Amino acid sequence: MEVTRNLLRQRFAEYNQAYFDGKLTMPKFYFLCSKRPFGRSICSKRGLEIWMTKRIIWTEDFFKEVLIHEMIHQYVYEVLKGGAYHIIQHGIRFHYVRWKLYREYGLKISPN
């Protein structure tokens, strides 16, 4: 599947309603030129950004997993008022939201 900004906006809105109760604001979407990482979130005072790589062949399931992973970062920042991760990779709040999505919806989101 080809990843476009329109597809990202559409799926973001869909997943935001389905899994985050519509609490997230629409970020700006950009594309990475590398093969890794697959996605990246930047949450700062200048705005919210989600970056996705264009250099891989996306499957529907993998695309969903990566986008929701980045949305969890945004949820931690915007809703839970989380900050930098110090002790545990991705932080306790990230893992809590990940666990909650698995428990409520059966979503298996990779921590990496």
PDB file of N, CA and C in Angstrom:
ATOM      1  N   MET A   1       0.837  -1.186   0.000  1.00  0.00           N
ATOM      2  CA  MET A   1       0.000   0.000   0.000  1.00  0.00           C
ATOM      3  C   MET A   1       0.877   1.243   0.000  1.00  0.00           C
ATOM      4  N   GLU A   2       0.405   2.267  -0.660  1.00  0.00           N
ATOM      5  CA  GLU A   2       1.135   3.528  -0.714  1.00  0.00           C
ATOM      6  C   GLU A   2       0.645   4.451   0.398  1.00  0.00           C
ATOM      7  N   VAL A   3       1.577   4.969   1.166  1.00  0.00           N
ATOM      8  CA  VAL A   3       1.253   5.868   2.272  1.00  0.00           C
ATOM      9  C   VAL A   3       1.292   7.302   1.757  1.00  0.00           C
ATOM     10  N   THR A   4       0.182   8.003   1.912  1.00  0.00           N
ATOM     11  CA  THR A   4       0.080   9.409   1.517  1.00  0.00           C
ATOM     12  C   THR A   4      -0.376  10.229   2.715  1.00  0.00           C
ATOM     13  N   ARG A   5      -0.254  11.533   2.624  1.00  0.00           N
ATOM     14  CA  ARG A   5      -0.729  12.395   3.715  1.00  0.00           C
ATOM     15  C   ARG A   5      -2.243  12.259   3.898  1.00  0.00           C
ATOM     16  N   ASN A   6      -2.970  12.142   2.805  1.00  0.00           N
ATOM     17  CA  ASN A   6      -4.429  11.971   2.915  1.00  0.00           C
ATOM     18  C   ASN A   6      -4.781  10.688   3.638  1.00  0.00           C
ATOM     19  N   LEU A   7      -4.072   9.602   3.318  1.00  0.00           N
ATOM     20  CA  LEU A   7      -4.315   8.331   4.007  1.00  0.00           C
ATOM     21  C   LEU A   7      -3.976   8.470   5.486  1.00  0.00           C
ATOM     22  N   LEU A   8      -2.864   9.114   5.802  1.00  0.00           N
ATOM     23  CA  LEU A   8      -2.483   9.316   7.197  1.00  0.00           C
ATOM     24  C   LEU A   8      -3.543  10.113   7.953  1.00  0.00           C
ATOM     25  N   ARG A   9      -4.032  11.181   7.354  1.00  0.00           N
ATOM     26  CA  ARG A   9      -5.080  11.992   8.010  1.00  0.00           C
ATOM     27  C   ARG A   9      -6.362  11.183   8.223  1.00  0.00           C
ATOM     28  N   GLN A  10      -6.742  10.433   7.200  1.00  0.00           N
ATOM     29  CA  GLN A  10      -7.971   9.626   7.281  1.00  0.00           C
ATOM     30  C   GLN A  10      -7.860   8.569   8.379  1.00  0.00           C
ATOM     31  N   ARG A  11      -6.759   7.821   8.374  1.00  0.00           N
ATOM     32  CA  ARG A  11      -6.593   6.763   9.381  1.00  0.00           C
ATOM     33  C   ARG A  11      -6.389   7.332  10.768  1.00  0.00           C
ATOM     34  N   PHE A  12      -5.676   8.450  10.856  1.00  0.00           N
ATOM     35  CA  PHE A  12      -5.489   9.097  12.153  1.00  0.00           C
ATOM     36  C   PHE A  12      -6.850   9.444  12.755  1.00  0.00           C
ATOM     37  N   ALA A  13      -7.713  10.064  11.965  1.00  0.00           N
ATOM     38  CA  ALA A  13      -9.044  10.443  12.450  1.00  0.00           C
ATOM     39  C   ALA A  13      -9.844   9.202  12.865  1.00  0.00           C
ATOM     40  N   GLU A  14      -9.764   8.164  12.065  1.00  0.00           N
ATOM     41  CA  GLU A  14     -10.482   6.912  12.357  1.00  0.00           C
ATOM     42  C   GLU A  14      -9.985   6.277  13.657  1.00  0.00           C
ATOM     43  N   TYR A  15      -8.668   6.131  13.800  1.00  0.00           N
ATOM     44  CA  TYR A  15      -8.101   5.507  14.997  1.00  0.00           C
ATOM     45  C   TYR A  15      -8.267   6.404  16.221  1.00  0.00           C
ATOM     46  N   ASN A  16      -8.220   7.699  16.039  1.00  0.00           N
ATOM     47  CA  ASN A  16      -8.412   8.631  17.145  1.00  0.00           C
ATOM     48  C   ASN A  16      -9.795   8.430  17.764  1.00  0.00           C
ATOM     49  N   GLN A  17     -10.816   8.323  16.922  1.00  0.00           N
ATOM     50  CA  GLN A  17     -12.173   8.098  17.430  1.00  0.00           C
ATOM     51  C   GLN A  17     -12.313   6.707  18.046  1.00  0.00           C
ATOM     52  N   ALA A  18     -11.774   5.706  17.378  1.00  0.00           N
ATOM     53  CA  ALA A  18     -11.953   4.318  17.813  1.00  0.00           C
ATOM     54  C   ALA A  18     -11.202   3.981  19.098  1.00  0.00           C
ATOM     55  N   TYR A  19      -9.974   4.483  19.242  1.00  0.00           N
ATOM     56  CA  TYR A  19      -9.119   4.041  20.347  1.00  0.00           C
ATOM     57  C   TYR A  19      -8.745   5.117  21.362  1.00  0.00           C
ATOM     58  N   PHE A  20      -8.886   6.394  21.007  1.00  0.00           N
ATOM     59  CA  PHE A  20      -8.455   7.468  21.899  1.00  0.00           C
ATOM     60  C   PHE A  20      -9.588   8.453  22.228  1.00  0.00           C
ATOM     61  N   ASP A  21     -10.824   8.065  21.984  1.00  0.00           N
ATOM     62  CA  ASP A  21     -12.006   8.885  22.284  1.00  0.00           C
ATOM     63  C   ASP A  21     -11.945  10.272  21.639  1.00  0.00           C
ATOM     64  N   GLY A  22     -11.270  10.384  20.502  1.00  0.00           N
ATOM     65  CA  GLY A  22     -11.204  11.657  19.782  1.00  0.00           C
ATOM     66  C   GLY A  22     -10.425  12.741  20.502  1.00  0.00           C
ATOM     67  N   LYS A  23      -9.568  12.370  21.438  1.00  0.00           N
ATOM     68  CA  LYS A  23      -8.870  13.356  22.271  1.00  0.00           C
ATOM     69  C   LYS A  23      -7.617  13.954  21.627  1.00  0.00           C
ATOM     70  N   LEU A  24      -7.126  13.347  20.567  1.00  0.00           N
ATOM     71  CA  LEU A  24      -5.885  13.821  19.966  1.00  0.00           C
ATOM     72  C   LEU A  24      -6.150  14.890  18.913  1.00  0.00           C
ATOM     73  N   THR A  25      -5.255  15.857  18.833  1.00  0.00           N
ATOM     74  CA  THR A  25      -5.355  16.862  17.776  1.00  0.00           C
ATOM     75  C   THR A  25      -4.631  16.343  16.534  1.00  0.00           C
ATOM     76  N   MET A  26      -5.105  16.750  15.384  1.00  0.00           N
ATOM     77  CA  MET A  26      -4.501  16.307  14.123  1.00  0.00           C
ATOM     78  C   MET A  26      -3.092  16.889  14.003  1.00  0.00           C
ATOM     79  N   PRO A  27      -2.077  16.015  13.897  1.00  0.00           N
ATOM     80  CA  PRO A  27      -0.710  16.523  13.751  1.00  0.00           C
ATOM     81  C   PRO A  27      -0.395  16.855  12.297  1.00  0.00           C
ATOM     82  N   LYS A  28       0.783  17.383  12.078  1.00  0.00           N
ATOM     83  CA  LYS A  28       1.307  17.556  10.721  1.00  0.00           C
ATOM     84  C   LYS A  28       2.003  16.247  10.365  1.00  0.00           C
ATOM     85  N   PHE A  29       1.871  15.822   9.118  1.00  0.00           N
ATOM     86  CA  PHE A  29       2.484  14.572   8.684  1.00  0.00           C
ATOM     87  C   PHE A  29       3.632  14.852   7.729  1.00  0.00           C
ATOM     88  N   TYR A  30       4.722  14.134   7.943  1.00  0.00           N
ATOM     89  CA  TYR A  30       5.914  14.243   7.101  1.00  0.00           C
ATOM     90  C   TYR A  30       6.406  12.843   6.776  1.00  0.00           C
ATOM     91  N   PHE A  31       7.341  12.766   5.838  1.00  0.00           N
ATOM     92  CA  PHE A  31       7.875  11.469   5.441  1.00  0.00           C
ATOM     93  C   PHE A  31       9.369  11.394   5.699  1.00  0.00           C
ATOM     94  N   LEU A  32       9.792  10.224   6.176  1.00  0.00           N
ATOM     95  CA  LEU A  32      11.203   9.930   6.382  1.00  0.00           C
ATOM     96  C   LEU A  32      11.773   9.339   5.096  1.00  0.00           C
ATOM     97  N   CYS A  33      13.027   9.570   4.837  1.00  0.00           N
ATOM     98  CA  CYS A  33      13.677   9.024   3.642  1.00  0.00           C
ATOM     99  C   CYS A  33      14.446   7.744   3.943  1.00  0.00           C
ATOM    100  N   SER A  34      14.489   7.334   5.191  1.00  0.00           N
ATOM    101  CA  SER A  34      15.232   6.138   5.566  1.00  0.00           C
ATOM    102  C   SER A  34      14.303   4.931   5.676  1.00  0.00           C
ATOM    103  N   LYS A  35      14.890   3.747   5.772  1.00  0.00           N
ATOM    104  CA  LYS A  35      14.093   2.532   5.955  1.00  0.00           C
ATOM    105  C   LYS A  35      13.730   2.323   7.424  1.00  0.00           C
ATOM    106  N   ARG A  36      14.529   2.824   8.328  1.00  0.00           N
ATOM    107  CA  ARG A  36      14.274   2.743   9.755  1.00  0.00           C
ATOM    108  C   ARG A  36      14.561   4.104  10.357  1.00  0.00           C
ATOM    109  N   PRO A  37      13.873   4.577  11.316  1.00  0.00           N
ATOM    110  CA  PRO A  37      12.699   3.984  11.936  1.00  0.00           C
ATOM    111  C   PRO A  37      11.497   4.047  11.007  1.00  0.00           C
ATOM    112  N   PHE A  38      10.487   3.261  11.312  1.00  0.00           N
ATOM    113  CA  PHE A  38       9.283   3.249  10.485  1.00  0.00           C
ATOM    114  C   PHE A  38       8.428   4.480  10.744  1.00  0.00           C
ATOM    115  N   GLY A  39       8.456   4.952  11.982  1.00  0.00           N
ATOM    116  CA  GLY A  39       7.687   6.130  12.349  1.00  0.00           C
ATOM    117  C   GLY A  39       8.399   6.909  13.432  1.00  0.00           C
ATOM    118  N   ARG A  40       8.001   8.156  13.585  1.00  0.00           N
ATOM    119  CA  ARG A  40       8.591   9.009  14.614  1.00  0.00           C
ATOM    120  C   ARG A  40       7.577  10.073  14.983  1.00  0.00           C
ATOM    121  N   SER A  41       7.461  10.335  16.284  1.00  0.00           N
ATOM    122  CA  SER A  41       6.578  11.398  16.776  1.00  0.00           C
ATOM    123  C   SER A  41       7.419  12.507  17.357  1.00  0.00           C
ATOM    124  N   ILE A  42       7.003  13.721  17.090  1.00  0.00           N
ATOM    125  CA  ILE A  42       7.635  14.877  17.712  1.00  0.00           C
ATOM    126  C   ILE A  42       6.518  15.701  18.331  1.00  0.00           C
ATOM    127  N   CYS A  43       6.534  15.752  19.642  1.00  0.00           N
ATOM    128  CA  CYS A  43       5.527  16.508  20.378  1.00  0.00           C
ATOM    129  C   CYS A  43       6.261  17.620  21.119  1.00  0.00           C
ATOM    130  N   SER A  44       6.033  18.846  20.691  1.00  0.00           N
ATOM    131  CA  SER A  44       6.705  19.976  21.316  1.00  0.00           C
ATOM    132  C   SER A  44       5.789  21.191  21.289  1.00  0.00           C
ATOM    133  N   LYS A  45       6.256  22.271  21.866  1.00  0.00           N
ATOM    134  CA  LYS A  45       5.444  23.487  21.903  1.00  0.00           C
ATOM    135  C   LYS A  45       5.235  24.089  20.520  1.00  0.00           C
ATOM    136  N   ARG A  46       6.094  23.743  19.572  1.00  0.00           N
ATOM    137  CA  ARG A  46       5.915  24.284  18.222  1.00  0.00           C
ATOM    138  C   ARG A  46       4.888  23.501  17.400  1.00  0.00           C
ATOM    139  N   GLY A  47       4.432  22.381  17.935  1.00  0.00           N
ATOM    140  CA  GLY A  47       3.392  21.607  17.253  1.00  0.00           C
ATOM    141  C   GLY A  47       3.636  20.117  17.329  1.00  0.00           C
ATOM    142  N   LEU A  48       2.679  19.379  16.811  1.00  0.00           N
ATOM    143  CA  LEU A  48       2.740  17.928  16.811  1.00  0.00           C
ATOM    144  C   LEU A  48       3.043  17.442  15.406  1.00  0.00           C
ATOM    145  N   GLU A  49       3.963  16.491  15.308  1.00  0.00           N
ATOM    146  CA  GLU A  49       4.354  15.964  14.011  1.00  0.00           C
ATOM    147  C   GLU A  49       4.448  14.450  14.090  1.00  0.00           C
ATOM    148  N   ILE A  50       4.018  13.785  13.048  1.00  0.00           N
ATOM    149  CA  ILE A  50       4.242  12.355  12.902  1.00  0.00           C
ATOM    150  C   ILE A  50       4.955  12.158  11.579  1.00  0.00           C
ATOM    151  N   TRP A  51       6.068  11.443  11.640  1.00  0.00           N
ATOM    152  CA  TRP A  51       6.881  11.142  10.466  1.00  0.00           C
ATOM    153  C   TRP A  51       6.744   9.656  10.168  1.00  0.00           C
ATOM    154  N   MET A  52       6.554   9.303   8.892  1.00  0.00           N
ATOM    155  CA  MET A  52       6.453   7.899   8.474  1.00  0.00           C
ATOM    156  C   MET A  52       7.412   7.685   7.304  1.00  0.00           C
ATOM    157  N   THR A  53       8.013   6.509   7.254  1.00  0.00           N
ATOM    158  CA  THR A  53       8.943   6.226   6.164  1.00  0.00           C
ATOM    159  C   THR A  53       8.187   5.866   4.886  1.00  0.00           C
ATOM    160  N   LYS A  54       8.751   6.225   3.765  1.00  0.00           N
ATOM    161  CA  LYS A  54       8.160   5.902   2.465  1.00  0.00           C
ATOM    162  C   LYS A  54       8.936   4.782   1.774  1.00  0.00           C
ATOM    163  N   ARG A  55      10.019   4.339   2.369  1.00  0.00           N
ATOM    164  CA  ARG A  55      10.928   3.426   1.688  1.00  0.00           C
ATOM    165  C   ARG A  55      10.668   1.948   1.953  1.00  0.00           C
ATOM    166  N   ILE A  56       9.534   1.603   2.482  1.00  0.00           N
ATOM    167  CA  ILE A  56       9.211   0.195   2.691  1.00  0.00           C
ATOM    168  C   ILE A  56       7.856  -0.098   2.060  1.00  0.00           C
ATOM    169  N   ILE A  57       7.573  -1.378   1.902  1.00  0.00           N
ATOM    170  CA  ILE A  57       6.261  -1.813   1.430  1.00  0.00           C
ATOM    171  C   ILE A  57       5.398  -2.030   2.671  1.00  0.00           C
ATOM    172  N   TRP A  58       4.367  -1.249   2.795  1.00  0.00           N
ATOM    173  CA  TRP A  58       3.489  -1.322   3.961  1.00  0.00           C
ATOM    174  C   TRP A  58       2.384  -2.347   3.746  1.00  0.00           C
ATOM    175  N   THR A  59       2.114  -3.140   4.773  1.00  0.00           N
ATOM    176  CA  THR A  59       0.886  -3.941   4.811  1.00  0.00           C
ATOM    177  C   THR A  59      -0.109  -3.160   5.664  1.00  0.00           C
ATOM    178  N   GLU A  60      -1.355  -3.464   5.514  1.00  0.00           N
ATOM    179  CA  GLU A  60      -2.395  -2.764   6.276  1.00  0.00           C
ATOM    180  C   GLU A  60      -2.177  -2.901   7.782  1.00  0.00           C
ATOM    181  N   ASP A  61      -1.891  -4.113   8.241  1.00  0.00           N
ATOM    182  CA  ASP A  61      -1.712  -4.352   9.679  1.00  0.00           C
ATOM    183  C   ASP A  61      -0.481  -3.636  10.234  1.00  0.00           C
ATOM    184  N   PHE A  62       0.625  -3.677   9.488  1.00  0.00           N
ATOM    185  CA  PHE A  62       1.850  -3.029   9.964  1.00  0.00           C
ATOM    186  C   PHE A  62       1.691  -1.516   9.983  1.00  0.00           C
ATOM    187  N   PHE A  63       1.043  -0.966   8.971  1.00  0.00           N
ATOM    188  CA  PHE A  63       0.763   0.468   8.925  1.00  0.00           C
ATOM    189  C   PHE A  63      -0.044   0.888  10.155  1.00  0.00           C
ATOM    190  N   LYS A  64      -1.090   0.126  10.464  1.00  0.00           N
ATOM    191  CA  LYS A  64      -1.946   0.432  11.613  1.00  0.00           C
ATOM    192  C   LYS A  64      -1.137   0.386  12.905  1.00  0.00           C
ATOM    193  N   GLU A  65      -0.304  -0.634  13.056  1.00  0.00           N
ATOM    194  CA  GLU A  65       0.491  -0.768  14.267  1.00  0.00           C
ATOM    195  C   GLU A  65       1.450   0.407  14.453  1.00  0.00           C
ATOM    196  N   VAL A  66       2.139   0.792  13.381  1.00  0.00           N
ATOM    197  CA  VAL A  66       3.106   1.892  13.479  1.00  0.00           C
ATOM    198  C   VAL A  66       2.398   3.219  13.758  1.00  0.00           C
ATOM    199  N   LEU A  67       1.294   3.486  13.069  1.00  0.00           N
ATOM    200  CA  LEU A  67       0.583   4.743  13.284  1.00  0.00           C
ATOM    201  C   LEU A  67       0.026   4.819  14.706  1.00  0.00           C
ATOM    202  N   ILE A  68      -0.558   3.749  15.193  1.00  0.00           N
ATOM    203  CA  ILE A  68      -1.093   3.764  16.562  1.00  0.00           C
ATOM    204  C   ILE A  68       0.038   3.887  17.579  1.00  0.00           C
ATOM    205  N   HIS A  69       1.185   3.274  17.312  1.00  0.00           N
ATOM    206  CA  HIS A  69       2.351   3.433  18.184  1.00  0.00           C
ATOM    207  C   HIS A  69       2.696   4.919  18.325  1.00  0.00           C
ATOM    208  N   GLU A  70       2.736   5.625  17.201  1.00  0.00           N
ATOM    209  CA  GLU A  70       3.051   7.059  17.242  1.00  0.00           C
ATOM    210  C   GLU A  70       1.925   7.848  17.914  1.00  0.00           C
ATOM    211  N   MET A  71       0.708   7.415  17.739  1.00  0.00           N
ATOM    212  CA  MET A  71      -0.432   8.076  18.388  1.00  0.00           C
ATOM    213  C   MET A  71      -0.383   7.895  19.899  1.00  0.00           C
ATOM    214  N   ILE A  72       0.140   6.763  20.372  1.00  0.00           N
ATOM    215  CA  ILE A  72       0.302   6.563  21.819  1.00  0.00           C
ATOM    216  C   ILE A  72       1.260   7.606  22.378  1.00  0.00           C
ATOM    217  N   HIS A  73       2.355   7.860  21.668  1.00  0.00           N
ATOM    218  CA  HIS A  73       3.282   8.912  22.113  1.00  0.00           C
ATOM    219  C   HIS A  73       2.544  10.246  22.235  1.00  0.00           C
ATOM    220  N   GLN A  74       1.739  10.559  21.246  1.00  0.00           N
ATOM    221  CA  GLN A  74       0.986  11.813  21.259  1.00  0.00           C
ATOM    222  C   GLN A  74      -0.010  11.832  22.414  1.00  0.00           C
ATOM    223  N   TYR A  75      -0.685  10.722  22.666  1.00  0.00           N
ATOM    224  CA  TYR A  75      -1.645  10.623  23.769  1.00  0.00           C
ATOM    225  C   TYR A  75      -0.947  10.856  25.109  1.00  0.00           C
ATOM    226  N   VAL A  76       0.206  10.239  25.285  1.00  0.00           N
ATOM    227  CA  VAL A  76       0.968  10.429  26.531  1.00  0.00           C
ATOM    228  C   VAL A  76       1.317  11.906  26.704  1.00  0.00           C
ATOM    229  N   TYR A  77       1.733  12.545  25.637  1.00  0.00           N
ATOM    230  CA  TYR A  77       2.131  13.954  25.708  1.00  0.00           C
ATOM    231  C   TYR A  77       0.930  14.879  25.913  1.00  0.00           C
ATOM    232  N   GLU A  78      -0.113  14.717  25.104  1.00  0.00           N
ATOM    233  CA  GLU A  78      -1.260  15.640  25.127  1.00  0.00           C
ATOM    234  C   GLU A  78      -2.238  15.385  26.263  1.00  0.00           C
ATOM    235  N   VAL A  79      -2.587  14.139  26.473  1.00  0.00           N
ATOM    236  CA  VAL A  79      -3.662  13.812  27.414  1.00  0.00           C
ATOM    237  C   VAL A  79      -3.121  13.508  28.812  1.00  0.00           C
ATOM    238  N   LEU A  80      -2.086  12.682  28.876  1.00  0.00           N
ATOM    239  CA  LEU A  80      -1.538  12.301  30.184  1.00  0.00           C
ATOM    240  C   LEU A  80      -0.466  13.271  30.673  1.00  0.00           C
ATOM    241  N   LYS A  81      -0.156  14.266  29.848  1.00  0.00           N
ATOM    242  CA  LYS A  81       0.838  15.294  30.192  1.00  0.00           C
ATOM    243  C   LYS A  81       2.192  14.684  30.535  1.00  0.00           C
ATOM    244  N   GLY A  82       2.560  13.644  29.784  1.00  0.00           N
ATOM    245  CA  GLY A  82       3.845  12.986  29.982  1.00  0.00           C
ATOM    246  C   GLY A  82       4.955  13.784  29.354  1.00  0.00           C
ATOM    247  N   GLY A  83       6.144  13.496  29.795  1.00  0.00           N
ATOM    248  CA  GLY A  83       7.297  14.207  29.270  1.00  0.00           C
ATOM    249  C   GLY A  83       8.340  13.242  28.759  1.00  0.00           C
ATOM    250  N   ALA A  84       9.581  13.550  29.047  1.00  0.00           N
ATOM    251  CA  ALA A  84      10.705  12.734  28.578  1.00  0.00           C
ATOM    252  C   ALA A  84      10.704  11.382  29.280  1.00  0.00           C
ATOM    253  N   TYR A  85      11.288  10.410  28.601  1.00  0.00           N
ATOM    254  CA  TYR A  85      11.405   9.063  29.146  1.00  0.00           C
ATOM    255  C   TYR A  85      12.787   8.920  29.780  1.00  0.00           C
ATOM    256  N   HIS A  86      12.819   8.531  31.042  1.00  0.00           N
ATOM    257  CA  HIS A  86      14.099   8.477  31.725  1.00  0.00           C
ATOM    258  C   HIS A  86      14.519   7.063  32.105  1.00  0.00           C
ATOM    259  N   ILE A  87      13.669   6.334  32.782  1.00  0.00           N
ATOM    260  CA  ILE A  87      14.069   5.042  33.341  1.00  0.00           C
ATOM    261  C   ILE A  87      13.765   3.889  32.392  1.00  0.00           C
ATOM    262  N   ILE A  88      12.578   3.846  31.869  1.00  0.00           N
ATOM    263  CA  ILE A  88      12.136   2.744  31.016  1.00  0.00           C
ATOM    264  C   ILE A  88      11.965   3.255  29.594  1.00  0.00           C
ATOM    265  N   GLN A  89      12.460   2.478  28.625  1.00  0.00           N
ATOM    266  CA  GLN A  89      12.312   2.866  27.227  1.00  0.00           C
ATOM    267  C   GLN A  89      10.840   3.104  26.917  1.00  0.00           C
ATOM    268  N   HIS A  90      10.525   4.225  26.346  1.00  0.00           N
ATOM    269  CA  HIS A  90       9.181   4.688  26.021  1.00  0.00           C
ATOM    270  C   HIS A  90       8.389   5.111  27.251  1.00  0.00           C
ATOM    271  N   GLY A  91       8.833   4.819  28.438  1.00  0.00           N
ATOM    272  CA  GLY A  91       8.197   5.307  29.655  1.00  0.00           C
ATOM    273  C   GLY A  91       7.024   4.470  30.126  1.00  0.00           C
ATOM    274  N   ILE A  92       6.742   4.590  31.403  1.00  0.00           N
ATOM    275  CA  ILE A  92       5.655   3.843  32.049  1.00  0.00           C
ATOM    276  C   ILE A  92       4.309   4.201  31.430  1.00  0.00           C
ATOM    277  N   ARG A  93       4.069   5.483  31.174  1.00  0.00           N
ATOM    278  CA  ARG A  93       2.771   5.901  30.622  1.00  0.00           C
ATOM    279  C   ARG A  93       2.538   5.300  29.238  1.00  0.00           C
ATOM    280  N   PHE A  94       3.590   5.268  28.413  1.00  0.00           N
ATOM    281  CA  PHE A  94       3.467   4.657  27.088  1.00  0.00           C
ATOM    282  C   PHE A  94       3.053   3.190  27.227  1.00  0.00           C
ATOM    283  N   HIS A  95       3.731   2.453  28.096  1.00  0.00           N
ATOM    284  CA  HIS A  95       3.430   1.031  28.267  1.00  0.00           C
ATOM    285  C   HIS A  95       2.040   0.820  28.867  1.00  0.00           C
ATOM    286  N   TYR A  96       1.615   1.731  29.729  1.00  0.00           N
ATOM    287  CA  TYR A  96       0.263   1.636  30.285  1.00  0.00           C
ATOM    288  C   TYR A  96      -0.788   1.779  29.180  1.00  0.00           C
ATOM    289  N   VAL A  97      -0.647   2.781  28.329  1.00  0.00           N
ATOM    290  CA  VAL A  97      -1.611   2.989  27.239  1.00  0.00           C
ATOM    291  C   VAL A  97      -1.579   1.798  26.278  1.00  0.00           C
ATOM    292  N   ARG A  98      -0.390   1.295  25.990  1.00  0.00           N
ATOM    293  CA  ARG A  98      -0.231   0.113  25.133  1.00  0.00           C
ATOM    294  C   ARG A  98      -0.990  -1.078  25.721  1.00  0.00           C
ATOM    295  N   TRP A  99      -0.817  -1.315  27.006  1.00  0.00           N
ATOM    296  CA  TRP A  99      -1.489  -2.414  27.691  1.00  0.00           C
ATOM    297  C   TRP A  99      -3.007  -2.216  27.656  1.00  0.00           C
ATOM    298  N   LYS A 100      -3.438  -0.975  27.887  1.00  0.00           N
ATOM    299  CA  LYS A 100      -4.871  -0.673  27.889  1.00  0.00           C
ATOM    300  C   LYS A 100      -5.498  -0.935  26.510  1.00  0.00           C
ATOM    301  N   LEU A 101      -4.813  -0.560  25.439  1.00  0.00           N
ATOM    302  CA  LEU A 101      -5.317  -0.820  24.086  1.00  0.00           C
ATOM    303  C   LEU A 101      -5.371  -2.313  23.794  1.00  0.00           C
ATOM    304  N   TYR A 102      -4.412  -3.061  24.315  1.00  0.00           N
ATOM    305  CA  TYR A 102      -4.438  -4.517  24.144  1.00  0.00           C
ATOM    306  C   TYR A 102      -5.607  -5.124  24.912  1.00  0.00           C
ATOM    307  N   ARG A 103      -5.781  -4.680  26.138  1.00  0.00           N
ATOM    308  CA  ARG A 103      -6.839  -5.227  26.990  1.00  0.00           C
ATOM    309  C   ARG A 103      -8.235  -4.916  26.452  1.00  0.00           C
ATOM    310  N   GLU A 104      -8.445  -3.675  25.977  1.00  0.00           N
ATOM    311  CA  GLU A 104      -9.772  -3.259  25.540  1.00  0.00           C
ATOM    312  C   GLU A 104     -10.092  -3.638  24.096  1.00  0.00           C
ATOM    313  N   TYR A 105      -9.067  -3.644  23.222  1.00  0.00           N
ATOM    314  CA  TYR A 105      -9.325  -3.819  21.782  1.00  0.00           C
ATOM    315  C   TYR A 105      -8.535  -4.956  21.154  1.00  0.00           C
ATOM    316  N   GLY A 106      -7.659  -5.605  21.928  1.00  0.00           N
ATOM    317  CA  GLY A 106      -6.849  -6.687  21.389  1.00  0.00           C
ATOM    318  C   GLY A 106      -5.732  -6.215  20.464  1.00  0.00           C
ATOM    319  N   LEU A 107      -5.380  -4.921  20.526  1.00  0.00           N
ATOM    320  CA  LEU A 107      -4.311  -4.376  19.678  1.00  0.00           C
ATOM    321  C   LEU A 107      -2.950  -4.760  20.249  1.00  0.00           C
ATOM    322  N   LYS A 108      -2.133  -5.332  19.414  1.00  0.00           N
ATOM    323  CA  LYS A 108      -0.777  -5.684  19.831  1.00  0.00           C
ATOM    324  C   LYS A 108       0.170  -4.675  19.187  1.00  0.00           C
ATOM    325  N   ILE A 109       0.584  -3.701  19.977  1.00  0.00           N
ATOM    326  CA  ILE A 109       1.439  -2.627  19.502  1.00  0.00           C
ATOM    327  C   ILE A 109       2.859  -2.863  20.030  1.00  0.00           C
ATOM    328  N   SER A 110       3.805  -2.908  19.120  1.00  0.00           N
ATOM    329  CA  SER A 110       5.192  -3.140  19.492  1.00  0.00           C
ATOM    330  C   SER A 110       5.735  -1.947  20.283  1.00  0.00           C
ATOM    331  N   PRO A 111       6.562  -2.226  21.309  1.00  0.00           N
ATOM    332  CA  PRO A 111       7.155  -1.118  22.064  1.00  0.00           C
ATOM    333  C   PRO A 111       8.339  -0.479  21.348  1.00  0.00           C
ATOM    334  N   ASN A 112       8.745  -1.019  20.227  1.00  0.00           N
ATOM    335  CA  ASN A 112       9.930  -0.475  19.537  1.00  0.00           C
ATOM    336  C   ASN A 112       9.548   0.308  18.339  1.00  0.00           C
TER     337      ASN A 112
END
